[in-house]
PDB file of C-alpha atoms in Angstrom:
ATOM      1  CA  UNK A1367      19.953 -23.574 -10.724  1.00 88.00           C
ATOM      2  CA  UNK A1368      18.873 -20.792  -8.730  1.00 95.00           C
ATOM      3  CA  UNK A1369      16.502 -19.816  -6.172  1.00 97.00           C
ATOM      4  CA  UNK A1370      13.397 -17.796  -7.010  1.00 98.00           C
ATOM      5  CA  UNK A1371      12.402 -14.294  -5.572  1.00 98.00           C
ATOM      6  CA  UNK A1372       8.486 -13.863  -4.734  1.00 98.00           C
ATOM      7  CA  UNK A1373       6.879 -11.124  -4.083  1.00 98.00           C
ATOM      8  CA  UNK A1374       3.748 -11.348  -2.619  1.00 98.00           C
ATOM      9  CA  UNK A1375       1.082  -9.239  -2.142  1.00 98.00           C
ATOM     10  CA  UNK A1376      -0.763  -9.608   1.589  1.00 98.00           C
ATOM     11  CA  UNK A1377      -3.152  -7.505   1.200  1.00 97.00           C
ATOM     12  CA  UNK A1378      -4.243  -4.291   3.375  1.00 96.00           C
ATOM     13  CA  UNK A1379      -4.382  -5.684   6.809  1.00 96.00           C
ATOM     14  CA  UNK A1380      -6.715  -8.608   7.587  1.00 97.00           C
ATOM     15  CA  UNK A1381      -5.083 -11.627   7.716  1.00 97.00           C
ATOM     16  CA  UNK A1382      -7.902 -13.662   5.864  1.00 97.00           C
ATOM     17  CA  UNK A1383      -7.283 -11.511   2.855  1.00 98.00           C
ATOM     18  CA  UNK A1384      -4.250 -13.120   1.751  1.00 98.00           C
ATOM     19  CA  UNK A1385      -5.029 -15.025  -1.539  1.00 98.00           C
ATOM     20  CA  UNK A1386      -4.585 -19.023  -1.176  1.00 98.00           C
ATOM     21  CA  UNK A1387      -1.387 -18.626  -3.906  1.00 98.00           C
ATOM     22  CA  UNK A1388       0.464 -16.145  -2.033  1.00 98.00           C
ATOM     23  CA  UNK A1389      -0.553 -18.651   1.393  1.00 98.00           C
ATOM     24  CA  UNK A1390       0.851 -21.700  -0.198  1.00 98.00           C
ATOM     25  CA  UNK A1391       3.997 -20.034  -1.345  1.00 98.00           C
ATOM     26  CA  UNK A1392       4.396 -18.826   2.061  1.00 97.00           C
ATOM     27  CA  UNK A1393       3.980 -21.552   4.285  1.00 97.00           C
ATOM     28  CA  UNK A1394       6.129 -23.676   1.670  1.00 96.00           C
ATOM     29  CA  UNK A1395       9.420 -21.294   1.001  1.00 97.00           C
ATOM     30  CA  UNK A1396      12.172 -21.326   3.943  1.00 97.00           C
ATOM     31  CA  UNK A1397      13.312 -17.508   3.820  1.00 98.00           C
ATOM     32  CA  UNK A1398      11.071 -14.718   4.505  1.00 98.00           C
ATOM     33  CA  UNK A1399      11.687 -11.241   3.970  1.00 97.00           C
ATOM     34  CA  UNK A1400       9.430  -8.367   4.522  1.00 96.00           C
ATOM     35  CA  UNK A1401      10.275  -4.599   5.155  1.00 94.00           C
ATOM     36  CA  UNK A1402      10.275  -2.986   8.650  1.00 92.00           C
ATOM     37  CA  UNK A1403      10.597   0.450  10.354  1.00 85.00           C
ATOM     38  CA  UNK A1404      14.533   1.407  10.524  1.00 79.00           C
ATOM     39  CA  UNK A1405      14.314   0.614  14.690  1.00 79.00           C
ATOM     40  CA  UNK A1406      10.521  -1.151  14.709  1.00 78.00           C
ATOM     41  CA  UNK A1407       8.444  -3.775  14.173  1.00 88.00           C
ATOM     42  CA  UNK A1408       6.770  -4.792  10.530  1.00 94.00           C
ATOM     43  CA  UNK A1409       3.235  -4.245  10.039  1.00 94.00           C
ATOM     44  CA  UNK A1410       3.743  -7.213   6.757  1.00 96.00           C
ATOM     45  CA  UNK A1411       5.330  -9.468   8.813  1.00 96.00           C
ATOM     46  CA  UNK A1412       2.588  -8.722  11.457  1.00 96.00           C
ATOM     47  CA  UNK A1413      -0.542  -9.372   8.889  1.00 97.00           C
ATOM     48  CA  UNK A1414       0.945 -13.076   7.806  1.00 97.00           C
ATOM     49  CA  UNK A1415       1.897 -13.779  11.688  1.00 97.00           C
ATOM     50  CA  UNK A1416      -1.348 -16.011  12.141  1.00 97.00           C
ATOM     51  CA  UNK A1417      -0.187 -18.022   9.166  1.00 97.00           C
ATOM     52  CA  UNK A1418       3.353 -18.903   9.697  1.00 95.00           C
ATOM     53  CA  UNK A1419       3.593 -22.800  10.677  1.00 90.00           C
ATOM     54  CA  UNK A1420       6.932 -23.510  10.835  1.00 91.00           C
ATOM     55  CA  UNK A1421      10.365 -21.302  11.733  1.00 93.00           C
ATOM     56  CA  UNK A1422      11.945 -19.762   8.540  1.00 96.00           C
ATOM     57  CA  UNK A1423      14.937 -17.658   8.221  1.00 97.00           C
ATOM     58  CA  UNK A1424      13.752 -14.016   8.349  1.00 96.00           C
ATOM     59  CA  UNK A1425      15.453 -10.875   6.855  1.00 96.00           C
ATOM     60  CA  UNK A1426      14.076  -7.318   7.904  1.00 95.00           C
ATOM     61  CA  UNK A1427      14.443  -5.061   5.457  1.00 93.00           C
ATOM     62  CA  UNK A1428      14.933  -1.557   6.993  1.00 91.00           C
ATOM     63  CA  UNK A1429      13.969   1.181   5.055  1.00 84.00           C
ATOM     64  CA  UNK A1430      14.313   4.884   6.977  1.00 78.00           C
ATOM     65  CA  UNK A1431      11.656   6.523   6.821  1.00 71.00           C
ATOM     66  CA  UNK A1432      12.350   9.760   5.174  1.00 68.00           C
ATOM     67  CA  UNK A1433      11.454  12.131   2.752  1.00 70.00           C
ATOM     68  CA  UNK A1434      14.960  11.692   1.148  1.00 73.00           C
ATOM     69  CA  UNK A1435      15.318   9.126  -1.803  1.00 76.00           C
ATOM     70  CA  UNK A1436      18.750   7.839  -0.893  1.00 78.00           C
ATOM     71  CA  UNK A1437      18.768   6.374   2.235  1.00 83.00           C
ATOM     72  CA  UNK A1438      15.871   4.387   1.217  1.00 84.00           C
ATOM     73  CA  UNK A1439      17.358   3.532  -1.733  1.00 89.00           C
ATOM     74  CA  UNK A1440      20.749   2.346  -0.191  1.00 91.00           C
ATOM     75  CA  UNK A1441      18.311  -0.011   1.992  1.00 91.00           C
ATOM     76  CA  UNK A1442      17.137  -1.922  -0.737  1.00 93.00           C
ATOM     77  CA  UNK A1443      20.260  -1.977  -2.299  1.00 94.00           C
ATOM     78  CA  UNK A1444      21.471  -3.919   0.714  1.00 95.00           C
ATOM     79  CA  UNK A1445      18.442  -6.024   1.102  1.00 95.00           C
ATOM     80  CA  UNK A1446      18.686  -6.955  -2.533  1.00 96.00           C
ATOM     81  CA  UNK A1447      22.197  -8.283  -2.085  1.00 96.00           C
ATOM     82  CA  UNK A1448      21.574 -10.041   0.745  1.00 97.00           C
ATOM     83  CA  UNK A1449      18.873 -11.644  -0.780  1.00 97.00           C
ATOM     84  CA  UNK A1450      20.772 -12.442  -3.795  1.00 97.00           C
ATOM     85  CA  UNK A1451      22.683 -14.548  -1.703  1.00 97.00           C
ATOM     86  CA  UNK A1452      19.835 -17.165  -0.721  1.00 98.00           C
ATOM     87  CA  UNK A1453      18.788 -17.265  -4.772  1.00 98.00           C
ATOM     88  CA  UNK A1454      22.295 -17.986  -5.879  1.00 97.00           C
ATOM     89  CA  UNK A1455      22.242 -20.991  -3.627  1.00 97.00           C
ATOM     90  CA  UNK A1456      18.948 -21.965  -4.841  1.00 97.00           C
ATOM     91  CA  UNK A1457      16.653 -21.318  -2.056  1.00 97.00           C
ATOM     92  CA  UNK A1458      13.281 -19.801  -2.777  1.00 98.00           C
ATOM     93  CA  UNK A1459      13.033 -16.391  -1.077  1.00 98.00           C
ATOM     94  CA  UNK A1460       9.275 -15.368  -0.294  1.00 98.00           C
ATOM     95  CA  UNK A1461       9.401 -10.851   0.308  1.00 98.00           C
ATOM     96  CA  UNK A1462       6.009  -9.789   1.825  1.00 98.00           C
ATOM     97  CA  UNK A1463       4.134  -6.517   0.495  1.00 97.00           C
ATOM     98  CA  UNK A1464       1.277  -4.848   2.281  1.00 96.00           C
ATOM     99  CA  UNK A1465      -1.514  -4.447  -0.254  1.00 97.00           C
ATOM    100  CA  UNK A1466      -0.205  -5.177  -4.082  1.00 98.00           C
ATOM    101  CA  UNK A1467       3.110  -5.415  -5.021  1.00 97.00           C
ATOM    102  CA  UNK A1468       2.848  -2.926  -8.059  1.00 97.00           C
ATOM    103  CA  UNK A1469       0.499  -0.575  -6.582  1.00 97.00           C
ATOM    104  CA  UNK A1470       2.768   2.007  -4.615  1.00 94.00           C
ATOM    105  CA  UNK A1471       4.349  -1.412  -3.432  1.00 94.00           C
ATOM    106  CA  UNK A1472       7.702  -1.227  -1.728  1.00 92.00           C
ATOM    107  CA  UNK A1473       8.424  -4.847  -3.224  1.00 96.00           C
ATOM    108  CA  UNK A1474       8.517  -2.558  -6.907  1.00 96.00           C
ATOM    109  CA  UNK A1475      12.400  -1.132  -5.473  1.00 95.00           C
ATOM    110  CA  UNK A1476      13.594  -5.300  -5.161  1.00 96.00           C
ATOM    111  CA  UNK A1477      12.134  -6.319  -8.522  1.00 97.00           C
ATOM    112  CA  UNK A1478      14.162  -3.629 -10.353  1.00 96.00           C
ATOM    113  CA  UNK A1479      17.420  -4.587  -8.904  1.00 97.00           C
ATOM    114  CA  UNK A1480      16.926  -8.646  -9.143  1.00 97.00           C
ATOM    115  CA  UNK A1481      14.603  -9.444 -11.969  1.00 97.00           C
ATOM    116  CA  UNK A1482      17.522  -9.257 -14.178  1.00 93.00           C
ATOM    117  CA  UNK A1483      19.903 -11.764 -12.693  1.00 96.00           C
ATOM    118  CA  UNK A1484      17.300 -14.129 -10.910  1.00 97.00           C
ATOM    119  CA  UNK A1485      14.038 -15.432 -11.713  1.00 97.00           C
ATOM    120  CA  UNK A1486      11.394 -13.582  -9.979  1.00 98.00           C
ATOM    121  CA  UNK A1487       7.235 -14.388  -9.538  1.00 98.00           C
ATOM    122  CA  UNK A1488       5.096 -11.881  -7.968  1.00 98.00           C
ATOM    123  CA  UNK A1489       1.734 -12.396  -6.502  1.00 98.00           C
ATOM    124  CA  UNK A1490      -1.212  -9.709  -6.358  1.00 98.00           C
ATOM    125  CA  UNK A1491      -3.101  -8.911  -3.676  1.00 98.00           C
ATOM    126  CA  UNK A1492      -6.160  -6.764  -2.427  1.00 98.00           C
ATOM    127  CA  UNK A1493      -4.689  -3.338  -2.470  1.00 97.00           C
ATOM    128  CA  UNK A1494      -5.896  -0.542  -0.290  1.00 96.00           C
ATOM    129  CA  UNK A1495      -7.974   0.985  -3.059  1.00 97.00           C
ATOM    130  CA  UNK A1496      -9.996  -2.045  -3.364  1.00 97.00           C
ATOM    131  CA  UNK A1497     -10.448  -2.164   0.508  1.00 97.00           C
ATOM    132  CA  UNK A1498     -11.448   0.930   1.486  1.00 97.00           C
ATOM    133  CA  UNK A1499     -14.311   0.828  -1.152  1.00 97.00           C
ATOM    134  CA  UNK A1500     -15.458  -1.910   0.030  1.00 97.00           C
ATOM    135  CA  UNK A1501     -15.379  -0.896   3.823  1.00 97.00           C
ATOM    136  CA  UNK A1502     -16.632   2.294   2.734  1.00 96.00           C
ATOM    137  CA  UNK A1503     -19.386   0.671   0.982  1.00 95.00           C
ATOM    138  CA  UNK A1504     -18.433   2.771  -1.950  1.00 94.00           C
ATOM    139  CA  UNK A1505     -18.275   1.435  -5.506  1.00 96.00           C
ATOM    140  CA  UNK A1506     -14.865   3.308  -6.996  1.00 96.00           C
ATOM    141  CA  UNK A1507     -16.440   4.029 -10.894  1.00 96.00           C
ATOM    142  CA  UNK A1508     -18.985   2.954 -12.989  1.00 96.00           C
ATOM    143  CA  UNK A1509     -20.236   3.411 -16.622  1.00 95.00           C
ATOM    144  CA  UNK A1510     -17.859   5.382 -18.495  1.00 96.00           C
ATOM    145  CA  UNK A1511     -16.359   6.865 -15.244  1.00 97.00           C
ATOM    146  CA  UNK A1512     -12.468   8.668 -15.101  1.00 97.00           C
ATOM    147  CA  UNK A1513     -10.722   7.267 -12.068  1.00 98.00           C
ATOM    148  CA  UNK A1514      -7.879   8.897 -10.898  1.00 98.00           C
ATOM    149  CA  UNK A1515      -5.543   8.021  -7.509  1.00 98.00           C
ATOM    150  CA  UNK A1516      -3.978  10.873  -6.148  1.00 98.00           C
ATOM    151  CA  UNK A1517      -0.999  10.456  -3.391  1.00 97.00           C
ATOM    152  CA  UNK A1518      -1.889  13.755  -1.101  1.00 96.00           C
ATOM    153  CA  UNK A1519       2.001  14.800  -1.117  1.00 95.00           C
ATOM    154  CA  UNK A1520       1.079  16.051  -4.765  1.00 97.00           C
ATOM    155  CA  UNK A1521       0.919  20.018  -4.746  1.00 97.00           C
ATOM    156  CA  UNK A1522      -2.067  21.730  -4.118  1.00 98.00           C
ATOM    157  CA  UNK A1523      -2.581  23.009  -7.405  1.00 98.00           C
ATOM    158  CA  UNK A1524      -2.209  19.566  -9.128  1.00 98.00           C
ATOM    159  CA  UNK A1525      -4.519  17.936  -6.651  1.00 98.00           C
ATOM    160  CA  UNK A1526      -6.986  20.664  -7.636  1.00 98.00           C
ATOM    161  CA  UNK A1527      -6.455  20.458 -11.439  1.00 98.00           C
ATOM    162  CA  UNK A1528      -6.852  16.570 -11.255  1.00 98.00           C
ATOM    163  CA  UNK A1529     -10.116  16.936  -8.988  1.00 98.00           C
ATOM    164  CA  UNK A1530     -11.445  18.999 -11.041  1.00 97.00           C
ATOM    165  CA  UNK A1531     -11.491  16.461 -14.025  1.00 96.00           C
ATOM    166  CA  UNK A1532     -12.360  13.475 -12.903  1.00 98.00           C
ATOM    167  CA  UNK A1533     -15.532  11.380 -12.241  1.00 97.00           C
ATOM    168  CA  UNK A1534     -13.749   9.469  -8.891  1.00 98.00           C
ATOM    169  CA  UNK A1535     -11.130   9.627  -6.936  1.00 98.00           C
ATOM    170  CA  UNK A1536      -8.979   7.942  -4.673  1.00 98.00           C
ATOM    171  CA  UNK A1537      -6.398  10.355  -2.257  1.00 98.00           C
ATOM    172  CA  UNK A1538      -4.171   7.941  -0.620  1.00 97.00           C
ATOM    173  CA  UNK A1539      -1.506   8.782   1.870  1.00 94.00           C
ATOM    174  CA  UNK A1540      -3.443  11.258   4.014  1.00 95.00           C
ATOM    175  CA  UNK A1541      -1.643  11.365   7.186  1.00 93.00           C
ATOM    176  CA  UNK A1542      -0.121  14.606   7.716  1.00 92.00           C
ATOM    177  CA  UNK A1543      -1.277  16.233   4.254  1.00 95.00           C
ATOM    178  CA  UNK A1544      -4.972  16.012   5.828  1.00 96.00           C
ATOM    179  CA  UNK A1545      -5.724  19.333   6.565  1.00 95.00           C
ATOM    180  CA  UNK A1546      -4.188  20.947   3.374  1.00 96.00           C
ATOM    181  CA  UNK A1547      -6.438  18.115   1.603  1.00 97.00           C
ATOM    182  CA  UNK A1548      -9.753  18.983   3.231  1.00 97.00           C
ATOM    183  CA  UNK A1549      -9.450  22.562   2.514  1.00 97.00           C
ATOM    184  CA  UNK A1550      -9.017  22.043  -1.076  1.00 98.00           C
ATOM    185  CA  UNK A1551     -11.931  19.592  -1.238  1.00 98.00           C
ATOM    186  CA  UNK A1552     -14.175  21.811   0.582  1.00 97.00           C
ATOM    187  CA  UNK A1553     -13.148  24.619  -2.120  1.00 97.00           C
ATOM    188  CA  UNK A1554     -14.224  22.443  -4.856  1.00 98.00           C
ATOM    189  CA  UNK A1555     -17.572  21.662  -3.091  1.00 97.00           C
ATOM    190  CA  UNK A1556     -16.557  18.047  -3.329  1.00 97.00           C
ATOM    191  CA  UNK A1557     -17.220  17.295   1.152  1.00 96.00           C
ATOM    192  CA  UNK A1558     -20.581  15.918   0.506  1.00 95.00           C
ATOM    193  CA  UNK A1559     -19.148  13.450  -2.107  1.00 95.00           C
ATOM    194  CA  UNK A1560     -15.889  12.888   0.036  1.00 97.00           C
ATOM    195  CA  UNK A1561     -15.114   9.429   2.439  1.00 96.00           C
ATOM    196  CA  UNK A1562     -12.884   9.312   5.141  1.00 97.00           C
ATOM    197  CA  UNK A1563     -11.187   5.646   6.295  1.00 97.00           C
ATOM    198  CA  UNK A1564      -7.750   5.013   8.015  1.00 96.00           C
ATOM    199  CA  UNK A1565      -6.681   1.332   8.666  1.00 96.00           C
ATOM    200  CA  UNK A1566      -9.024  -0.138   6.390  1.00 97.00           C
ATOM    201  CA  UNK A1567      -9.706  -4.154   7.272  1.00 97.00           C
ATOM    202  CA  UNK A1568      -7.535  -3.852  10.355  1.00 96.00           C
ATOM    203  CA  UNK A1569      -8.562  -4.069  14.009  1.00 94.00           C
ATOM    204  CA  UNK A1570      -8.094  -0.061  14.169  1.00 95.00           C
ATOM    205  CA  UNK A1571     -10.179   0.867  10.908  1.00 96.00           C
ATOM    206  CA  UNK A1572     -12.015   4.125  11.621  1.00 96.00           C
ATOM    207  CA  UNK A1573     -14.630   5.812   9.461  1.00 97.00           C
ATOM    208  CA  UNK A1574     -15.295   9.459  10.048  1.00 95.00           C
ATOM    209  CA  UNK A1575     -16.552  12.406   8.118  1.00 93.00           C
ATOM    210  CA  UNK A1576     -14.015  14.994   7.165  1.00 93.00           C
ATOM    211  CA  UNK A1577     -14.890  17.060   9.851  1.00 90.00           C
ATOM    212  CA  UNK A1578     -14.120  14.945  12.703  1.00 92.00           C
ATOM    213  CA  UNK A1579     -10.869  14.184  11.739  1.00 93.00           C
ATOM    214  CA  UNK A1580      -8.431  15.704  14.272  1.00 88.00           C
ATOM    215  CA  UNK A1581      -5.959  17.988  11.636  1.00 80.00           C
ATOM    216  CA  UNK A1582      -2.857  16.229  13.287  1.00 82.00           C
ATOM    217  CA  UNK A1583      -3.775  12.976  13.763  1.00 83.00           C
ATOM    218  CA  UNK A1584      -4.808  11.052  10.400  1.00 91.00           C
ATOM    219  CA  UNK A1585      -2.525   8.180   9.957  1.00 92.00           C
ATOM    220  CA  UNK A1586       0.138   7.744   6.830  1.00 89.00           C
ATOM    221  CA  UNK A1587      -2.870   4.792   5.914  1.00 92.00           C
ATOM    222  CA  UNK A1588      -5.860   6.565   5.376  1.00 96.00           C
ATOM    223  CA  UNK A1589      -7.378   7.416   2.106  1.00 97.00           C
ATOM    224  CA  UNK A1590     -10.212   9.866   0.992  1.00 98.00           C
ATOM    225  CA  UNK A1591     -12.504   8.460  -1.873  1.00 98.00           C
ATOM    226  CA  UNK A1592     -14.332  10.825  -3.921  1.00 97.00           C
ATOM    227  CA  UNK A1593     -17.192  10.448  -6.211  1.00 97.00           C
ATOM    228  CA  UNK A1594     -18.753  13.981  -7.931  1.00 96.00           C
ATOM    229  CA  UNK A1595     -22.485  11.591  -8.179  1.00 94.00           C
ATOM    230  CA  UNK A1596     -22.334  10.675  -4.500  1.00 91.00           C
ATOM    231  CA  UNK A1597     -22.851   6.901  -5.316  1.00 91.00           C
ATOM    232  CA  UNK A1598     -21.257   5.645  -8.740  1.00 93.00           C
ATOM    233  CA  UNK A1599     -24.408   3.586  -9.760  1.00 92.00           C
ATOM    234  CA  UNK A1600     -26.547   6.849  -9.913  1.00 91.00           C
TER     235      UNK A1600
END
């Protein structure tokens, strides 16, 4: 018998928005994983802090962060060892995910290198789409609507060519693509139509119009939502 891997999603930053599955599973499994700045602390483990009852054996995963694929990659090839050797002795190993696990989740880089030798659950969450709409008081799509997410390291000219034709969007990963962003929205007349939110459902949450953001200081989570009606439910 062996130990089984979960991955659960704890959604975008309020503690109260972790679902009462991913709760259970993590007040009842002994090891705890969850991925952390290469010399920091972890914003996951931070989120589930309020829950955790008893001590558990913890594992930071340390991913570098870095434009480069392989050190990253290296890190989870450690982690996933490591945590291969709890689930070969049969203990349950609970990894933490800010948001959802398979939307731009880290926890997506474990599954591929376990789910073939051990058994592995994961557990959605509220992702950071979901969350900003709702802080934003934005509906994402309605009707018939095209909804497209767009990560705002894409080039310009995709980001323009995808704008262009959709109903909605969602530009995630702001932070220091914000200024090139903003410029190509207010080219495509799309400002009056465009949201602003960084740290959605956390203490720090800010909502601003795009031209109040400071060009050097949007965070890596902020997001820009987009809708060409305004409001989806005209």
């Amino acid at each position: 018998m062996t130990g089984t891997l979960y991955g659960l999603g704890i959604g975008p930053g309020d503690p109260d928005l972790i679902t009462l599955k991913a709760l259970k599973l993590l007040q009842a499994t002994k090891v705890l994983a969850y991925p952390a700045l290469e010399d920091g602390d972890s914003l996951a483990r931070a989120i589930i802090a309020p829950h955790l009852t008893e001590p558990k054996t913890e594992i930071a995963v340390r991913i570098p962060m870095t434009i480069k694929r392989a050190p990253a990659q290296a890190a989870y090839d450690d982690a996933a060892e490591e945590l291969g050797k709890y689930l070969a002795k049969g203990e349950d190993v609970v990894v933490l995910c800010e948001g959802d696990p398979f939307f731009y989740g880290s926890f997506m880089y474990l599954f591929g290198r376990i789910a073939e030798k051990y058994p592995v659950e994961v557990v959605p969450g509220v992702s950071s789409l979901t969350a900003c709409a709702t802080a934003l008081q934005s509906p994402l799509s309605a009707r018939n609507d095209i909804l497209t997410v767009l990560p705002a390291p894409l080039s310009s000219e995709v980001l323009r060519d995808r704008l262009r034709d959709t109903d909605s969007a969602a530009i995630m990963k702001v932070g220091r693509h914000f200024a090139r962003v903003r410029d190509i929205i207010l080219e495509l007349g799309l400002a009056e139509n465009a949201r602003y939110i960084e740290r959605a459902t956390m203490e720090t949450e800010k909502i601003l119009p795009l031209s109040d953001v400071p060009e050097n200081a949007a965070p890596y989570f902020s997001m820009i939502l987009i809708h060409k009606r305004g409001q989806a439910w005209k």
